[in-house]
mmCIF file of C-alpha atoms in Angstrom:
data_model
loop_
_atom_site.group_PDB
_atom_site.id
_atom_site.type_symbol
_atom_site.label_atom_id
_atom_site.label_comp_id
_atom_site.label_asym_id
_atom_site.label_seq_id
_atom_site.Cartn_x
_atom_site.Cartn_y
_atom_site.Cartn_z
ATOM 1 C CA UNK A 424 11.163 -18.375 -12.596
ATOM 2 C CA UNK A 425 9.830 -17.104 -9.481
ATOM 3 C CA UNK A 426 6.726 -16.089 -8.839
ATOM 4 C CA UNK A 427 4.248 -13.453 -6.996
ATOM 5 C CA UNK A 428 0.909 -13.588 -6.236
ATOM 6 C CA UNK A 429 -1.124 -9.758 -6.057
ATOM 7 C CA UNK A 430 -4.438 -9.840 -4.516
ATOM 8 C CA UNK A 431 -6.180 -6.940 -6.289
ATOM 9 C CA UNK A 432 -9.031 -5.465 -3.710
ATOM 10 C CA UNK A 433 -11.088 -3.124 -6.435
ATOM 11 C CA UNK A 434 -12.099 -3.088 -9.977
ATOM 12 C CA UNK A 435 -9.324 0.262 -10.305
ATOM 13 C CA UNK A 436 -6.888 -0.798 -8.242
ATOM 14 C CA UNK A 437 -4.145 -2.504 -10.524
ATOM 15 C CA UNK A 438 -0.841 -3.570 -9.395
ATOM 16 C CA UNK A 439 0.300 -1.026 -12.416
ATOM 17 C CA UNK A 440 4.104 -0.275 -11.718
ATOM 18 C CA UNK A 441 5.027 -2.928 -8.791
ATOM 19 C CA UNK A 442 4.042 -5.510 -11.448
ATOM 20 C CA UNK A 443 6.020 -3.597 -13.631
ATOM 21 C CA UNK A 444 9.102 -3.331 -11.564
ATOM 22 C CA UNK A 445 8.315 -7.134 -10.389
ATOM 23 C CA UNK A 446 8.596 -8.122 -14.206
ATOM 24 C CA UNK A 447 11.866 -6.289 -14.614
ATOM 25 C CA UNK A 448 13.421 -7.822 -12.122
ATOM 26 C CA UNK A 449 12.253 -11.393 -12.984
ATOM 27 C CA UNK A 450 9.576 -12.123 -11.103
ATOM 28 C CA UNK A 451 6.309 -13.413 -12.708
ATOM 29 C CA UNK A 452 2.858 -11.998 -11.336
ATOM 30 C CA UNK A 453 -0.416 -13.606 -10.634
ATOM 31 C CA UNK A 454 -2.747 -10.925 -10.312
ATOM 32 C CA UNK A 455 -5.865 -12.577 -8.011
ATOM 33 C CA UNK A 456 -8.925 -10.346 -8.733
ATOM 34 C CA UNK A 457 -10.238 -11.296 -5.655
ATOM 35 C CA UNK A 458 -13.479 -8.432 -5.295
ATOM 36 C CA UNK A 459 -14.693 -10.340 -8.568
ATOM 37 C CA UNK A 460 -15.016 -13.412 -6.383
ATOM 38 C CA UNK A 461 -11.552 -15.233 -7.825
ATOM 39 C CA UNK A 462 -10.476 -17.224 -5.219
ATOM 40 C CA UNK A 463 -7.296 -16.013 -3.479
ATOM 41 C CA UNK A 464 -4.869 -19.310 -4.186
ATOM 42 C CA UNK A 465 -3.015 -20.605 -1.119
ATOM 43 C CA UNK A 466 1.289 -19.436 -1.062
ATOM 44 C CA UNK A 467 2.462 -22.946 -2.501
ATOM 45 C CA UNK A 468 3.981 -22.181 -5.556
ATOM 46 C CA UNK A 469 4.710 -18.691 -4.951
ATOM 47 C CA UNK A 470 7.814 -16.746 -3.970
ATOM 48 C CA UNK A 471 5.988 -13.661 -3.016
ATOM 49 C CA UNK A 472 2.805 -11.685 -1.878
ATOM 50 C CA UNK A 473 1.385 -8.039 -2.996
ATOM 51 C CA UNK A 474 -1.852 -7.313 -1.277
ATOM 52 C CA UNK A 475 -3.049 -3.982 -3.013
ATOM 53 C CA UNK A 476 -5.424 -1.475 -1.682
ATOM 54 C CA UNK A 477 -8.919 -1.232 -1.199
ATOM 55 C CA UNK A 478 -11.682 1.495 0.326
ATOM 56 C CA UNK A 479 -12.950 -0.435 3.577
ATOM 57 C CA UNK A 480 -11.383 -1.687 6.797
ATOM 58 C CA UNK A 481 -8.878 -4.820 6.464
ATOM 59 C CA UNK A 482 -11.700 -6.947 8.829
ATOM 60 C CA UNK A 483 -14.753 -5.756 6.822
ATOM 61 C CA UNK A 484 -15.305 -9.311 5.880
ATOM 62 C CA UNK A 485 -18.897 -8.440 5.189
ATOM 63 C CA UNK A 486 -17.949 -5.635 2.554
ATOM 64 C CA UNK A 487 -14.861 -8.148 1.672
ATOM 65 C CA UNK A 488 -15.648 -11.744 2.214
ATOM 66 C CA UNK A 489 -12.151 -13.039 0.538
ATOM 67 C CA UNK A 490 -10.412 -11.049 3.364
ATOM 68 C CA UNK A 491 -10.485 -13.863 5.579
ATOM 69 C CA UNK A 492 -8.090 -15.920 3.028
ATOM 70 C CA UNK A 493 -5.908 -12.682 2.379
ATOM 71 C CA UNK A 494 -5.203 -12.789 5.872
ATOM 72 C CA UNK A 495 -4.547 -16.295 6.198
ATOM 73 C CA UNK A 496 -2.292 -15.965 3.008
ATOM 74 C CA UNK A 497 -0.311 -13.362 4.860
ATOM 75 C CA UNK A 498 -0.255 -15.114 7.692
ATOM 76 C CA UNK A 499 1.486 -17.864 6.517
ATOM 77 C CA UNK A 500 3.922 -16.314 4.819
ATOM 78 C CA UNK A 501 5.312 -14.239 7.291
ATOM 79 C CA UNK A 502 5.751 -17.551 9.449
ATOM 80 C CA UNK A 503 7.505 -18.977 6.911
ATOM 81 C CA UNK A 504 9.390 -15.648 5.717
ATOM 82 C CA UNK A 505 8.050 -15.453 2.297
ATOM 83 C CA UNK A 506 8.765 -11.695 0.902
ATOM 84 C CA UNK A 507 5.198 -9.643 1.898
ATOM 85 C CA UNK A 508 4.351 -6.327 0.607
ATOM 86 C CA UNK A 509 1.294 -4.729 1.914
ATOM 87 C CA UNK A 510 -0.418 -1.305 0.430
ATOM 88 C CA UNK A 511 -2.485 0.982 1.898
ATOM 89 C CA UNK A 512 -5.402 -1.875 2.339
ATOM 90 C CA UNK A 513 -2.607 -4.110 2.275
ATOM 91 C CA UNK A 514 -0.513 -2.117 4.540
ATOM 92 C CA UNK A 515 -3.332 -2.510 7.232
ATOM 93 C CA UNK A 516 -3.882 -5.732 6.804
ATOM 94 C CA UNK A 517 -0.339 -6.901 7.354
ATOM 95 C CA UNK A 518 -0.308 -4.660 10.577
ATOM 96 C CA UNK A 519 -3.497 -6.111 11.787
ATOM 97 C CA UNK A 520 -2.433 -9.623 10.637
ATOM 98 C CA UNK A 521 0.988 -9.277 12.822
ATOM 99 C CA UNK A 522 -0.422 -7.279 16.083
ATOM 100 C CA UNK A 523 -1.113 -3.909 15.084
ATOM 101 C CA UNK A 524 -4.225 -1.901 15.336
ATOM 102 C CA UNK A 525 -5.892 -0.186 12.589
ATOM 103 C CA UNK A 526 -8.915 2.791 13.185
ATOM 104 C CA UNK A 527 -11.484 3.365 10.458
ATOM 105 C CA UNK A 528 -11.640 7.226 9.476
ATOM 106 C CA UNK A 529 -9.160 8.134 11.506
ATOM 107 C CA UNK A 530 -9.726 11.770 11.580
ATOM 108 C CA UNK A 531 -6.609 12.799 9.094
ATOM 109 C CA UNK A 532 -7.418 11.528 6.274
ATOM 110 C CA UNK A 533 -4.936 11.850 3.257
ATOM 111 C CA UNK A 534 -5.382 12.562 -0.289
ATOM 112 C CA UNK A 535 -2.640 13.747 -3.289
ATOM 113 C CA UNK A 536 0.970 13.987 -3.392
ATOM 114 C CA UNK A 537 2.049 13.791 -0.028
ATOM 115 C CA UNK A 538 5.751 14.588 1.418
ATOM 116 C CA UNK A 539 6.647 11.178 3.046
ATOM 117 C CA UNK A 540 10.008 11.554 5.631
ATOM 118 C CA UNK A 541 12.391 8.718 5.809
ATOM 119 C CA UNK A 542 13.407 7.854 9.286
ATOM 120 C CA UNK A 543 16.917 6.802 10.340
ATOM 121 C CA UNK A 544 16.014 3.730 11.263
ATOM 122 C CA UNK A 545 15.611 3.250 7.259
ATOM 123 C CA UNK A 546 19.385 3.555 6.981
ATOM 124 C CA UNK A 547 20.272 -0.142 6.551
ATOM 125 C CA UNK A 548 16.479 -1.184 4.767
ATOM 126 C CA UNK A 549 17.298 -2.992 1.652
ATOM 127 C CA UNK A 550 13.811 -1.203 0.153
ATOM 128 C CA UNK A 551 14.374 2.258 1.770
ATOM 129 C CA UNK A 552 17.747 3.001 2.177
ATOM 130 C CA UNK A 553 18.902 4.499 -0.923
ATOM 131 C CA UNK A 554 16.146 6.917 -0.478
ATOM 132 C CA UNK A 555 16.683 10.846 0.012
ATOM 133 C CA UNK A 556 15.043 12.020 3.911
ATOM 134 C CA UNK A 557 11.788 13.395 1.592
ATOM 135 C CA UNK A 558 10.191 12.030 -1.191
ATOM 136 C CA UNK A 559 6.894 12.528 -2.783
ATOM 137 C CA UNK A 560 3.922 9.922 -2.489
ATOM 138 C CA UNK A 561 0.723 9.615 -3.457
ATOM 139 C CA UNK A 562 -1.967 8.835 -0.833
ATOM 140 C CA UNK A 563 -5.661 8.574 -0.645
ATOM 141 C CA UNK A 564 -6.737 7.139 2.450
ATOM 142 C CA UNK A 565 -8.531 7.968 5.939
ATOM 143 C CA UNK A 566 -8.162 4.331 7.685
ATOM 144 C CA UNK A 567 -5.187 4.333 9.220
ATOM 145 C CA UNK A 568 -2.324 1.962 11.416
ATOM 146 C CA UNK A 569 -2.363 3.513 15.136
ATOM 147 C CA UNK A 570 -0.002 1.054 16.381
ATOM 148 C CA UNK A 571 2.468 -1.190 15.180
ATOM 149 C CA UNK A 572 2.921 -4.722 15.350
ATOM 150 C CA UNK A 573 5.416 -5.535 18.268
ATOM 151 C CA UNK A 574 8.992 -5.731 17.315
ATOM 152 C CA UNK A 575 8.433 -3.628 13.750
ATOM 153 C CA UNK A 576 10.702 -1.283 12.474
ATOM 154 C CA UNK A 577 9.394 1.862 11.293
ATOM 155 C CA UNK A 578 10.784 2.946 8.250
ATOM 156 C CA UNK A 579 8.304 6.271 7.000
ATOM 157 C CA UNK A 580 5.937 9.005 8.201
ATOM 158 C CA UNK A 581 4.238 11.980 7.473
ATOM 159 C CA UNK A 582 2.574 14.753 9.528
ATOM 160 C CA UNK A 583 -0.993 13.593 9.233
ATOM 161 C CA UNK A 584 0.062 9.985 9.140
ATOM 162 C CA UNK A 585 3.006 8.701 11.516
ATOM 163 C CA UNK A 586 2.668 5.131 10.340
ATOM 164 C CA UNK A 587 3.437 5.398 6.588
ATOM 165 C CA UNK A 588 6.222 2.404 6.193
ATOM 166 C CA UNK A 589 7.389 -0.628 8.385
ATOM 167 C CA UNK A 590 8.792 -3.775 7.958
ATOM 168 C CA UNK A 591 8.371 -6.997 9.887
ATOM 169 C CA UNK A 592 10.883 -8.996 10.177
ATOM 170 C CA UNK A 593 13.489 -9.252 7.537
ATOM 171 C CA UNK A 594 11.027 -9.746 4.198
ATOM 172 C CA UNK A 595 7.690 -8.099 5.279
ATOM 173 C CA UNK A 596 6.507 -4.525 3.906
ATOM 174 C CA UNK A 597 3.617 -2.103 4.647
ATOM 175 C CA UNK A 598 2.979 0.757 2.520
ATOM 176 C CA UNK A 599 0.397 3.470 3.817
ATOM 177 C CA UNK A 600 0.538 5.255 0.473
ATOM 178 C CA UNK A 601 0.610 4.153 -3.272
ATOM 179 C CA UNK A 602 3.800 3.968 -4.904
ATOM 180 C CA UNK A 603 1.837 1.544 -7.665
ATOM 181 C CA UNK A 604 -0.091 4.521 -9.043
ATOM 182 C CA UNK A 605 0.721 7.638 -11.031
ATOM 183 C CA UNK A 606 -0.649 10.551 -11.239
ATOM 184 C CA UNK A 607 -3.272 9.751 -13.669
ATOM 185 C CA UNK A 608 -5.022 7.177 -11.363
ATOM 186 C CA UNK A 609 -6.027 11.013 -9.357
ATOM 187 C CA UNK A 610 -8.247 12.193 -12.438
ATOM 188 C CA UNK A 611 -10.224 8.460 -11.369
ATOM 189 C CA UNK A 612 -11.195 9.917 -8.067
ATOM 190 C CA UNK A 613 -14.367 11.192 -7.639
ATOM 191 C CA UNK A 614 -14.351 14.633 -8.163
ATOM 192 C CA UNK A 615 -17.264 15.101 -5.643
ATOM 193 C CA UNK A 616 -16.396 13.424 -2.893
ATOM 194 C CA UNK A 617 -12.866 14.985 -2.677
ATOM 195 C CA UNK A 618 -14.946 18.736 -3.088
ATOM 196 C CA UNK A 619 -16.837 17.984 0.340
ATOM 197 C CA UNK A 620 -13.662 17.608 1.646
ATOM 198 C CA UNK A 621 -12.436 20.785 0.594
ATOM 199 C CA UNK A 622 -10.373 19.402 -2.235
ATOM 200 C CA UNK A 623 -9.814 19.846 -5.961
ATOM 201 C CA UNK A 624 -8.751 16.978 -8.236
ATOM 202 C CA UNK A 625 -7.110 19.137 -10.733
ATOM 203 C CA UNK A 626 -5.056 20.657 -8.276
ATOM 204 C CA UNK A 627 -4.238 17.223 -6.613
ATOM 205 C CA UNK A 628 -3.374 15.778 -10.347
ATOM 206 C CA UNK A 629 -0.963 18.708 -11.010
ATOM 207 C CA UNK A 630 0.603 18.804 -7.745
ATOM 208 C CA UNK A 631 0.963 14.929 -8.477
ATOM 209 C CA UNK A 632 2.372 15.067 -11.673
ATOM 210 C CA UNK A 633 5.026 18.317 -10.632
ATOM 211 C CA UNK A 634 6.080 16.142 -8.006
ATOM 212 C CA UNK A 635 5.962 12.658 -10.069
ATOM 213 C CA UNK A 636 8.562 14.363 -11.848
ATOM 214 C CA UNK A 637 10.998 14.776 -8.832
ATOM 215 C CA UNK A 638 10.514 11.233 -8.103
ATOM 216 C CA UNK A 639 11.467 9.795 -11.329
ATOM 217 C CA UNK A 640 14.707 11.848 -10.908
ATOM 218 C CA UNK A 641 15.573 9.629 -7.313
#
């Protein structure tokens, strides 16, 4: 059976429903709660990598000490071509990892259900290309990718966000937003720090789940 490995950044940040759709499709998942100080493994033995999403900068080794391996892991499997995907956190990290640049609080920050525009250059993707030009997508971030690695084809954006989807290569994905999550994982926000942003979490979580239902119909 083939396997993935998911590096897990934070306590609430499960893989949720890419382990599920990993599972359904036959893949078995390793989930590597590395902020709990499990060691992330090295890629022998594993057909895949997930690296999930965290709050701090994907080089915030202090804040994230396993970082160093995460990167390493992705590292390596992108020079071999082992199947990558990065989100939000992960995302970053497998921008940064492959030549991008990444700028902490970025200055349009992103939080909710989020219209996410396909690009054309999505039209032959083997993830993206059965998509319609909009979809809904949950974000919650205010790091974000200002430039992409050389030679990466950009697959996604939004208006506050231009980087939202790329791939490297032929087998190497970065997310900015959260297609793991529902809209349940909003009510685990912190209702206080989204108010001094001028933001409601019940109105995110209904907006979320209005628009989780349009997505389920894709």
């Amino acid at each position: 059976m083939r396997r993935a490995v998911i590096i897990q950044n934070g306590a609430k940040g499960g893989p949720r429903r890419v382990g599920d759709w990993l599972r359904a499709a036959g893949v078995a998942t390793d989930v590597v709660t590395a902020y709990d100080g499990s060691p992330v493994p090295p890629l022998h033995g594993y057909d895949a990598v997930v690296v999930l999403g965290g709050g701090f900068m994907c080089d915030n080794d202090v804040r994230a000490p396993w970082l160093p391996a995460t990167r390493a892991l992705v590292r390596e499997a992108l020079d071999g071509g082992t199947p990558v995907l990065g989100i939000c956190l992960g995302g970053q990290l497998l921008a940064h990892v492959a030549g991008g640049s990444v700028t902490p609080d970025a200055g349009a920050p992103e939080h909710g259900s989020v219209p996410v525009t396909i690009r054309p250059e999505a039209a032959d993707d083997p993830l993206f290309r059965d998509l319609p030009p909009t979809v809904p997508a949950i974000e919650h971030h205010k790091d974000a990718i200002m430039t992409l690695p050389p030679g990466a084809v950009w697959l996604a954006s939004t208006e506050r966000c231009p980087y939202q989807a790329f791939r490297i290569g032929a087998t190497a994905w970065g997310v900015q937003f959260h297609p793991e999550v529902g809209p349940d994982r909003l009510l685990q926000w912190d209702a206080g720090e989204l108010e001094v942003a001028g933001l409601d979490r019940d109105s995110l979580h209904r907006q979320a789940v209005a628009d989780d239902a349009v997505a389920g119909a894709i």
